[in-house]
């Protein structure tokens, strides 16, 4: 009995003209629910790209996000386009691939890869899967080398390693975007990939203007999408940022990936999930929104084969300063550490307003020396001792001399706050940060 390769035989017959390829399936828009379009006759899998012919003759991009009976559910890239009933929908080839190459460095693009900086056309060198390439988990490199981020409190008290994933947690107006900008401008990395997702358009403009005038302008790739764009574009912006970072890691480079903010990405998935009929859970988040967090975070890390690494920092907005928010909790559980900003410290004029007691780097012990570890433990012990008794101290209920360790914590508190403070334009190297910590808080 012959063992025929029917897929290969079909391609040969099509190429030789013996048979014709199957016609491309076009669909028609039938209904619209909460910004999602239900299309008939469009039999393509989830994640496929599409183009919708609008009333004014434009082609509006969209993506397949689900199914409803025999209908295919599409999320359009432009929610305000003039799309009518029976509008034609055609598939888009290679929607799951993005253009990559060294010419992306120094450029500012939108979620679809189009230039926003009014510069020359970006010529790609190749393509990379938007959702990343699956690899053997054992190829993930260990975190053994520290990364200098130029911020004394992070370098000394929350040391980061190459390939680490960190969550920056804060309420609104506490300074997370400013701290992210400071790290971005000072960190030692070959390439910096920044995803500005769902933020105010003014903040996007401010960040871009500041980065263009800094020394990192020639090694930064910026993907920007403001809050008023469709939720599917906000998600694709985060995925594109991760894919670009993966491409440069595959080239053996040390990449710093910064996503501001992960919460806005989760909000976008919540909008799509609820509109598609998913059941809401805690705070209205559907299961797909929570599942999206590890999908993004797990794409960072080191690669043993190429020697490259993606060190990732994701900002998370704690609504109402609630550290038990579902997105905060999900991100904190996956990441290799978290940095929590304190509103109380910010109101005291401390920048960066890092709450050392609530923050942690899970790889610190793997990348620091013995003297550094002792000084770090002394600092954290004194910080926690003060925090535990703060109410007694502020009310005047504590009498000096009752607890020797607490007396020491109270005496060292001004030194600790001074150690945290650092101006936005100041850069403190890793070696200097550790030296200062050991001198002030070592044995």
Short mmCIF file of C-alpha atoms in Angstrom, two decimals:
data_model
loop_
_atom_site.label_atom_id
_atom_site.label_comp_id
_atom_site.label_asym_id
_atom_site.label_seq_id
_atom_site.Cartn_x
_atom_site.Cartn_y
_atom_site.Cartn_z
CA UNK A 1 0.00 0.00 0.00
CA UNK A 2 1.41 3.37 -1.00
CA UNK A 3 2.03 5.95 1.75
CA UNK A 4 1.24 9.28 0.05
CA UNK A 5 2.03 12.72 1.44
CA UNK A 6 -1.25 14.37 0.46
CA UNK A 7 -0.23 17.88 1.61
CA UNK A 8 2.91 17.80 -0.53
CA UNK A 9 1.02 16.28 -3.48
CA UNK A 10 -1.59 19.04 -3.27
CA UNK A 11 1.09 21.75 -3.30
CA UNK A 12 2.75 20.19 -6.36
CA UNK A 13 -0.54 19.97 -8.23
CA UNK A 14 -1.38 23.58 -7.40
CA UNK A 15 2.08 24.82 -8.44
CA UNK A 16 1.92 22.96 -11.77
CA UNK A 17 -1.58 24.21 -12.48
CA UNK A 18 -3.09 20.70 -12.51
CA UNK A 19 -5.62 21.91 -9.95
CA UNK A 20 -6.50 25.34 -8.59
CA UNK A 21 -6.09 26.44 -5.00
CA UNK A 22 -9.17 26.74 -2.85
CA UNK A 23 -10.73 30.20 -3.09
CA UNK A 24 -10.10 32.64 -0.25
CA UNK A 25 -13.06 32.70 2.12
CA UNK A 26 -14.65 36.11 2.53
CA UNK A 27 -17.10 36.82 5.31
CA UNK A 28 -19.84 39.34 6.02
CA UNK A 29 -20.48 41.38 9.16
CA UNK A 30 -23.86 40.48 10.66
CA UNK A 31 -24.06 41.94 14.16
CA UNK A 32 -22.05 44.05 16.61
CA UNK A 33 -21.94 43.61 20.39
CA UNK A 34 -19.99 45.95 22.67
CA UNK A 35 -17.49 46.79 19.94
CA UNK A 36 -17.02 43.21 18.73
CA UNK A 37 -18.19 42.17 15.27
CA UNK A 38 -19.89 38.84 14.51
CA UNK A 39 -19.07 37.66 11.00
CA UNK A 40 -20.60 34.84 8.98
CA UNK A 41 -18.70 32.71 6.46
CA UNK A 42 -15.30 33.55 7.94
CA UNK A 43 -13.87 30.19 8.98
CA UNK A 44 -10.44 31.10 10.38
CA UNK A 45 -8.79 30.30 13.73
CA UNK A 46 -8.36 32.58 16.74
CA UNK A 47 -5.52 35.05 16.23
CA UNK A 48 -6.01 35.30 12.47
CA UNK A 49 -5.94 38.74 10.91
CA UNK A 50 -8.73 40.29 8.86
CA UNK A 51 -9.58 43.40 6.86
CA UNK A 52 -13.07 44.89 6.93
CA UNK A 53 -14.28 47.13 4.11
CA UNK A 54 -15.84 50.18 5.78
CA UNK A 55 -18.58 52.42 4.43
CA UNK A 56 -16.08 55.11 3.43
CA UNK A 57 -13.96 52.65 1.41
CA UNK A 58 -11.20 52.15 3.98
CA UNK A 59 -9.90 48.75 5.02
CA UNK A 60 -10.07 48.37 8.80
CA UNK A 61 -7.80 45.82 10.45
CA UNK A 62 -9.23 43.28 12.89
CA UNK A 63 -8.34 40.05 14.66
CA UNK A 64 -10.30 36.88 15.35
CA UNK A 65 -10.87 36.65 19.12
CA UNK A 66 -13.54 33.95 19.42
CA UNK A 67 -16.61 32.19 18.08
CA UNK A 68 -20.32 32.38 18.78
CA UNK A 69 -22.12 29.43 17.23
CA UNK A 70 -21.44 29.60 13.52
CA UNK A 71 -20.33 33.23 13.79
CA UNK A 72 -16.71 34.34 14.05
CA UNK A 73 -16.03 37.16 16.53
CA UNK A 74 -13.66 39.93 15.40
CA UNK A 75 -12.12 42.78 17.39
CA UNK A 76 -11.62 45.76 15.03
CA UNK A 77 -8.55 47.98 15.39
CA UNK A 78 -10.72 51.09 14.92
CA UNK A 79 -13.88 50.98 17.03
CA UNK A 80 -15.24 54.17 15.46
CA UNK A 81 -15.00 53.11 11.81
CA UNK A 82 -18.14 53.26 9.65
CA UNK A 83 -18.84 49.54 9.37
CA UNK A 84 -22.30 48.47 8.21
CA UNK A 85 -24.18 45.18 8.15
CA UNK A 86 -22.98 42.86 5.34
CA UNK A 87 -19.63 44.67 5.13
CA UNK A 88 -17.11 42.35 3.45
CA UNK A 89 -14.36 40.77 5.54
CA UNK A 90 -11.24 39.23 3.98
CA UNK A 91 -8.39 37.31 5.65
CA UNK A 92 -4.88 38.68 6.08
CA UNK A 93 -1.85 36.46 5.55
CA UNK A 94 1.02 36.34 8.06
CA UNK A 95 -0.87 38.37 10.66
CA UNK A 96 0.86 36.31 13.37
CA UNK A 97 4.33 37.46 12.16
CA UNK A 98 5.94 40.86 12.70
CA UNK A 99 8.81 42.59 10.91
CA UNK A 100 12.05 42.77 12.90
CA UNK A 101 15.58 43.97 12.29
CA UNK A 102 18.31 46.30 13.58
CA UNK A 103 16.62 49.31 11.93
CA UNK A 104 13.98 49.21 14.69
CA UNK A 105 16.56 50.58 17.13
CA UNK A 106 16.06 54.29 17.69
CA UNK A 107 12.54 54.24 16.26
CA UNK A 108 9.04 54.83 17.62
CA UNK A 109 6.28 52.62 16.22
CA UNK A 110 2.61 51.87 16.78
CA UNK A 111 1.12 48.45 17.69
CA UNK A 112 1.06 47.47 14.00
CA UNK A 113 4.71 48.37 13.43
CA UNK A 114 4.06 51.62 11.58
CA UNK A 115 6.49 54.51 12.26
CA UNK A 116 5.22 57.32 14.49
CA UNK A 117 8.38 59.45 14.35
CA UNK A 118 8.01 60.80 10.76
CA UNK A 119 11.35 59.25 9.80
CA UNK A 120 12.26 56.96 6.91
CA UNK A 121 10.53 53.65 6.26
CA UNK A 122 11.70 50.80 8.47
CA UNK A 123 13.21 48.05 6.31
CA UNK A 124 12.84 44.66 8.04
CA UNK A 125 15.59 42.05 8.17
CA UNK A 126 13.23 39.18 8.90
CA UNK A 127 10.11 38.16 10.76
CA UNK A 128 9.35 36.94 14.25
CA UNK A 129 6.17 35.32 15.66
CA UNK A 130 4.03 37.84 17.48
CA UNK A 131 3.31 35.28 20.20
CA UNK A 132 6.95 34.17 20.42
CA UNK A 133 8.75 30.93 19.63
CA UNK A 134 8.27 27.95 21.88
CA UNK A 135 11.51 26.51 23.22
CA UNK A 136 12.65 23.86 25.66
CA UNK A 137 12.23 25.15 29.19
CA UNK A 138 15.70 23.80 30.04
CA UNK A 139 17.21 26.31 27.60
CA UNK A 140 16.22 29.13 29.94
CA UNK A 141 19.39 30.61 31.38
CA UNK A 142 19.96 30.99 35.12
CA UNK A 143 20.20 34.43 36.68
CA UNK A 144 23.76 34.79 37.93
CA UNK A 145 24.91 38.26 36.81
CA UNK A 146 23.74 41.54 38.39
CA UNK A 147 22.32 44.32 36.24
CA UNK A 148 23.26 47.93 36.97
CA UNK A 149 20.10 50.06 36.75
CA UNK A 150 21.65 53.30 38.02
CA UNK A 151 19.26 53.64 41.01
CA UNK A 152 21.00 53.30 44.39
CA UNK A 153 18.05 51.85 46.31
CA UNK A 154 17.43 49.15 43.69
CA UNK A 155 21.09 48.32 43.08
CA UNK A 156 21.82 47.95 46.79
CA UNK A 157 18.55 46.83 48.40
CA UNK A 158 16.65 45.09 45.57
CA UNK A 159 19.46 43.94 43.25
CA UNK A 160 18.31 42.84 39.82
CA UNK A 161 19.94 40.20 37.65
CA UNK A 162 20.19 39.82 33.88
CA UNK A 163 17.11 37.89 32.80
CA UNK A 164 15.00 38.76 35.84
CA UNK A 165 11.32 39.72 35.65
CA UNK A 166 10.23 42.43 38.08
CA UNK A 167 6.85 43.98 38.82
CA UNK A 168 6.74 47.65 39.82
CA UNK A 169 3.58 48.12 41.92
CA UNK A 170 2.12 51.50 42.87
CA UNK A 171 -1.06 53.47 43.14
CA UNK A 172 -1.77 56.38 40.85
CA UNK A 173 0.48 59.43 41.18
CA UNK A 174 3.15 57.78 43.37
CA UNK A 175 5.97 58.01 40.82
CA UNK A 176 6.15 54.66 39.05
CA UNK A 177 6.44 56.21 35.57
CA UNK A 178 9.22 58.54 36.73
CA UNK A 179 11.12 55.64 38.33
CA UNK A 180 10.67 53.60 35.16
CA UNK A 181 12.08 56.48 33.13
CA UNK A 182 15.06 56.80 35.48
CA UNK A 183 15.86 53.09 35.16
CA UNK A 184 15.38 53.22 31.41
CA UNK A 185 17.90 56.03 30.99
CA UNK A 186 20.54 54.60 33.35
CA UNK A 187 20.41 50.79 32.98
CA UNK A 188 23.33 48.95 31.39
CA UNK A 189 21.73 47.15 28.42
CA UNK A 190 22.49 46.68 24.72
CA UNK A 191 18.90 47.37 23.64
CA UNK A 192 15.97 48.92 25.52
CA UNK A 193 12.44 48.03 24.37
CA UNK A 194 9.72 50.23 25.87
CA UNK A 195 6.01 49.54 25.57
CA UNK A 196 3.90 52.58 26.50
CA UNK A 197 0.46 51.02 26.65
CA UNK A 198 -2.81 52.66 27.55
CA UNK A 199 -1.17 55.71 29.10
CA UNK A 200 -2.14 59.35 28.67
CA UNK A 201 -1.02 60.79 25.34
CA UNK A 202 0.80 63.57 27.21
CA UNK A 203 2.90 61.05 29.15
CA UNK A 204 3.77 59.26 25.92
CA UNK A 205 4.92 62.52 24.36
CA UNK A 206 6.92 63.48 27.47
CA UNK A 207 8.70 60.11 27.59
CA UNK A 208 9.58 60.19 23.90
CA UNK A 209 10.83 63.78 24.10
CA UNK A 210 13.01 62.91 27.10
CA UNK A 211 14.40 59.73 25.52
CA UNK A 212 15.29 61.50 22.28
CA UNK A 213 17.43 64.00 24.16
CA UNK A 214 19.21 61.32 26.21
CA UNK A 215 22.11 58.98 25.56
CA UNK A 216 19.79 55.99 25.10
CA UNK A 217 18.06 57.36 22.01
CA UNK A 218 20.15 55.21 19.67
CA UNK A 219 19.48 51.94 21.50
CA UNK A 220 15.78 52.25 22.28
CA UNK A 221 12.74 50.82 20.50
CA UNK A 222 9.47 52.41 21.62
CA UNK A 223 6.01 50.96 20.96
CA UNK A 224 3.30 53.44 21.89
CA UNK A 225 -0.50 53.24 22.02
CA UNK A 226 -2.52 55.74 24.10
CA UNK A 227 -5.57 54.95 26.21
CA UNK A 228 -8.16 56.01 23.62
CA UNK A 229 -7.19 53.25 21.12
CA UNK A 230 -9.05 49.96 20.81
CA UNK A 231 -8.33 47.25 23.42
CA UNK A 232 -7.01 44.80 20.81
CA UNK A 233 -4.33 47.33 19.81
CA UNK A 234 -3.25 47.73 23.45
CA UNK A 235 -2.79 43.97 23.72
CA UNK A 236 -0.94 43.74 20.40
CA UNK A 237 1.41 46.53 21.52
CA UNK A 238 2.50 44.48 24.54
CA UNK A 239 2.89 41.37 22.40
CA UNK A 240 4.92 43.26 19.78
CA UNK A 241 7.21 44.71 22.46
CA UNK A 242 7.85 41.21 23.82
CA UNK A 243 8.44 39.82 20.32
CA UNK A 244 10.96 42.56 19.45
CA UNK A 245 12.79 41.92 22.73
CA UNK A 246 12.88 38.19 21.91
CA UNK A 247 14.39 38.93 18.49
CA UNK A 248 17.26 40.94 20.00
CA UNK A 249 17.79 38.29 22.70
CA UNK A 250 18.12 35.76 19.87
CA UNK A 251 20.97 37.93 18.58
CA UNK A 252 22.80 37.39 21.89
CA UNK A 253 22.09 40.88 23.25
CA UNK A 254 21.23 42.02 26.77
CA UNK A 255 17.75 43.51 26.43
CA UNK A 256 15.82 45.63 28.92
CA UNK A 257 12.07 45.29 28.33
CA UNK A 258 9.80 47.82 30.03
CA UNK A 259 5.99 47.61 29.84
CA UNK A 260 4.00 50.53 31.22
CA UNK A 261 1.54 49.32 32.16
CA UNK A 262 0.60 45.66 32.57
CA UNK A 263 -2.65 46.73 34.20
CA UNK A 264 -3.79 48.54 31.05
CA UNK A 265 -3.12 45.37 29.05
CA UNK A 266 -5.26 43.38 31.50
CA UNK A 267 -7.99 46.04 31.29
CA UNK A 268 -7.97 45.69 27.50
CA UNK A 269 -8.36 41.91 27.74
CA UNK A 270 -11.16 42.43 30.27
CA UNK A 271 -13.04 44.60 27.79
CA UNK A 272 -12.71 41.99 25.05
CA UNK A 273 -13.43 39.03 27.32
CA UNK A 274 -16.59 40.50 28.83
CA UNK A 275 -17.86 41.61 25.40
CA UNK A 276 -17.24 38.08 24.08
CA UNK A 277 -19.36 36.61 26.86
CA UNK A 278 -16.76 35.38 29.36
CA UNK A 279 -17.94 35.16 32.98
CA UNK A 280 -16.56 37.90 35.24
CA UNK A 281 -14.61 36.91 38.35
CA UNK A 282 -13.01 39.10 41.04
CA UNK A 283 -13.30 42.83 40.19
CA UNK A 284 -14.89 41.89 36.86
CA UNK A 285 -11.80 40.26 35.35
CA UNK A 286 -12.62 37.28 33.12
CA UNK A 287 -10.33 34.22 33.14
CA UNK A 288 -8.60 35.32 29.91
CA UNK A 289 -7.37 38.55 31.53
CA UNK A 290 -5.67 36.69 34.38
CA UNK A 291 -4.27 34.08 31.96
CA UNK A 292 -2.69 36.83 29.85
CA UNK A 293 -0.32 37.86 32.68
CA UNK A 294 1.89 34.73 32.73
CA UNK A 295 1.79 34.57 28.92
CA UNK A 296 3.56 37.94 28.78
CA UNK A 297 5.86 37.55 31.78
CA UNK A 298 7.16 34.11 30.82
CA UNK A 299 8.52 35.47 27.53
CA UNK A 300 11.31 37.30 29.36
CA UNK A 301 14.44 35.65 30.74
CA UNK A 302 17.80 34.38 29.56
CA UNK A 303 18.70 32.03 26.70
CA UNK A 304 21.53 29.55 27.21
CA UNK A 305 22.00 28.92 23.48
CA UNK A 306 22.53 32.53 22.39
CA UNK A 307 23.75 34.02 25.67
CA UNK A 308 21.19 36.81 25.35
CA UNK A 309 18.78 37.83 28.09
CA UNK A 310 15.61 39.86 28.53
CA UNK A 311 15.40 41.68 31.84
CA UNK A 312 11.81 42.86 32.15
CA UNK A 313 10.13 45.47 34.33
CA UNK A 314 6.32 45.68 34.26
CA UNK A 315 4.42 48.44 36.01
CA UNK A 316 1.18 47.44 37.73
CA UNK A 317 -1.38 49.98 38.93
CA UNK A 318 -2.73 49.09 42.39
CA UNK A 319 -6.22 50.60 42.25
CA UNK A 320 -6.84 52.40 45.53
CA UNK A 321 -3.37 51.27 46.71
CA UNK A 322 -4.83 47.76 47.02
CA UNK A 323 -1.93 45.28 46.93
CA UNK A 324 -4.42 42.39 46.83
CA UNK A 325 -5.80 43.48 43.46
CA UNK A 326 -6.15 40.41 41.16
CA UNK A 327 -3.68 41.75 38.58
CA UNK A 328 -1.15 42.73 41.26
CA UNK A 329 -1.48 39.31 42.88
CA UNK A 330 -1.19 37.40 39.59
CA UNK A 331 1.84 39.38 38.41
CA UNK A 332 3.57 39.16 41.79
CA UNK A 333 3.15 35.37 41.83
CA UNK A 334 4.84 34.94 38.41
CA UNK A 335 7.62 37.54 38.60
CA UNK A 336 11.07 37.10 40.14
CA UNK A 337 10.54 40.03 42.45
CA UNK A 338 8.41 43.09 43.05
CA UNK A 339 9.06 46.71 43.92
CA UNK A 340 6.27 48.43 45.86
CA UNK A 341 6.04 52.22 45.97
CA UNK A 342 4.60 53.85 49.10
CA UNK A 343 2.21 56.78 48.92
CA UNK A 344 3.24 57.75 52.44
CA UNK A 345 6.90 58.04 51.45
CA UNK A 346 5.97 59.93 48.28
CA UNK A 347 4.02 62.45 50.37
CA UNK A 348 7.14 62.93 52.50
CA UNK A 349 9.10 63.90 49.39
CA UNK A 350 11.09 60.66 49.16
CA UNK A 351 11.89 59.68 45.57
CA UNK A 352 11.96 56.91 44.62
CA UNK A 353 9.31 56.10 47.23
CA UNK A 354 10.21 52.40 47.55
CA UNK A 355 8.77 50.54 50.52
CA UNK A 356 11.70 48.21 51.22
CA UNK A 357 9.72 46.08 53.67
CA UNK A 358 7.08 45.18 51.09
CA UNK A 359 9.52 44.79 48.19
CA UNK A 360 11.79 41.87 47.37
CA UNK A 361 14.19 40.55 44.76
CA UNK A 362 13.93 36.76 44.65
CA UNK A 363 17.32 36.34 43.00
CA UNK A 364 19.28 38.66 45.30
CA UNK A 365 21.13 35.90 47.14
CA UNK A 366 22.35 34.42 43.84
CA UNK A 367 24.01 37.60 42.59
CA UNK A 368 25.44 39.44 45.64
CA UNK A 369 28.47 38.94 47.87
CA UNK A 370 28.65 38.17 51.59
CA UNK A 371 29.29 41.74 52.80
CA UNK A 372 26.49 43.03 50.62
CA UNK A 373 24.11 40.37 51.97
CA UNK A 374 24.89 41.25 55.61
CA UNK A 375 24.39 44.99 55.04
CA UNK A 376 21.17 44.32 53.14
CA UNK A 377 19.83 42.16 55.98
CA UNK A 378 20.71 44.82 58.55
CA UNK A 379 18.89 47.49 56.54
CA UNK A 380 15.75 45.37 56.09
CA UNK A 381 15.68 44.30 59.74
CA UNK A 382 15.89 47.90 60.96
CA UNK A 383 13.29 49.04 58.39
CA UNK A 384 10.82 46.33 59.41
CA UNK A 385 11.36 46.98 63.13
CA UNK A 386 10.40 50.62 62.66
CA UNK A 387 7.40 49.79 60.43
CA UNK A 388 6.00 47.31 62.99
CA UNK A 389 6.05 49.93 65.76
CA UNK A 390 5.32 53.03 63.72
CA UNK A 391 1.91 53.68 65.29
CA UNK A 392 3.35 53.56 68.81
CA UNK A 393 6.18 55.90 67.81
CA UNK A 394 4.00 58.49 66.08
CA UNK A 395 1.47 58.55 68.96
CA UNK A 396 4.26 59.02 71.51
CA UNK A 397 3.34 55.80 73.30
CA UNK A 398 6.83 54.34 73.03
CA UNK A 399 9.45 55.22 75.63
CA UNK A 400 13.06 55.32 74.59
CA UNK A 401 15.10 52.57 76.23
CA UNK A 402 12.32 49.98 76.29
CA UNK A 403 13.70 48.12 73.26
CA UNK A 404 17.32 48.48 72.22
CA UNK A 405 16.72 47.23 68.65
CA UNK A 406 13.80 49.61 68.19
CA UNK A 407 15.89 52.49 69.53
CA UNK A 408 18.48 51.69 66.89
CA UNK A 409 15.78 51.51 64.20
CA UNK A 410 14.44 54.93 65.19
CA UNK A 411 17.94 56.41 65.18
CA UNK A 412 18.74 54.98 61.76
CA UNK A 413 15.44 55.97 60.11
CA UNK A 414 16.68 59.36 58.78
CA UNK A 415 19.78 57.67 57.33
CA UNK A 416 17.62 55.05 55.62
CA UNK A 417 15.33 57.65 54.03
CA UNK A 418 18.39 59.63 52.90
CA UNK A 419 19.80 56.46 51.34
CA UNK A 420 16.60 55.99 49.33
CA UNK A 421 16.48 59.52 47.98
CA UNK A 422 17.95 60.14 44.55
CA UNK A 423 17.27 62.90 42.05
CA UNK A 424 15.80 61.99 38.68
CA UNK A 425 18.89 63.01 36.70
CA UNK A 426 21.38 61.32 39.04
CA UNK A 427 22.96 57.96 38.21
CA UNK A 428 24.56 55.85 40.92
CA UNK A 429 26.56 52.85 39.71
CA UNK A 430 26.13 49.35 41.10
CA UNK A 431 29.56 49.30 42.72
CA UNK A 432 29.07 52.68 44.36
CA UNK A 433 25.58 51.70 45.58
CA UNK A 434 26.88 48.55 47.26
CA UNK A 435 29.85 50.41 48.72
CA UNK A 436 27.56 53.04 50.28
CA UNK A 437 25.29 50.36 51.75
CA UNK A 438 28.16 48.37 53.26
CA UNK A 439 29.77 51.49 54.74
CA UNK A 440 26.56 52.76 56.35
CA UNK A 441 24.74 49.57 57.33
CA UNK A 442 27.37 46.82 57.36
CA UNK A 443 28.75 45.23 60.51
#
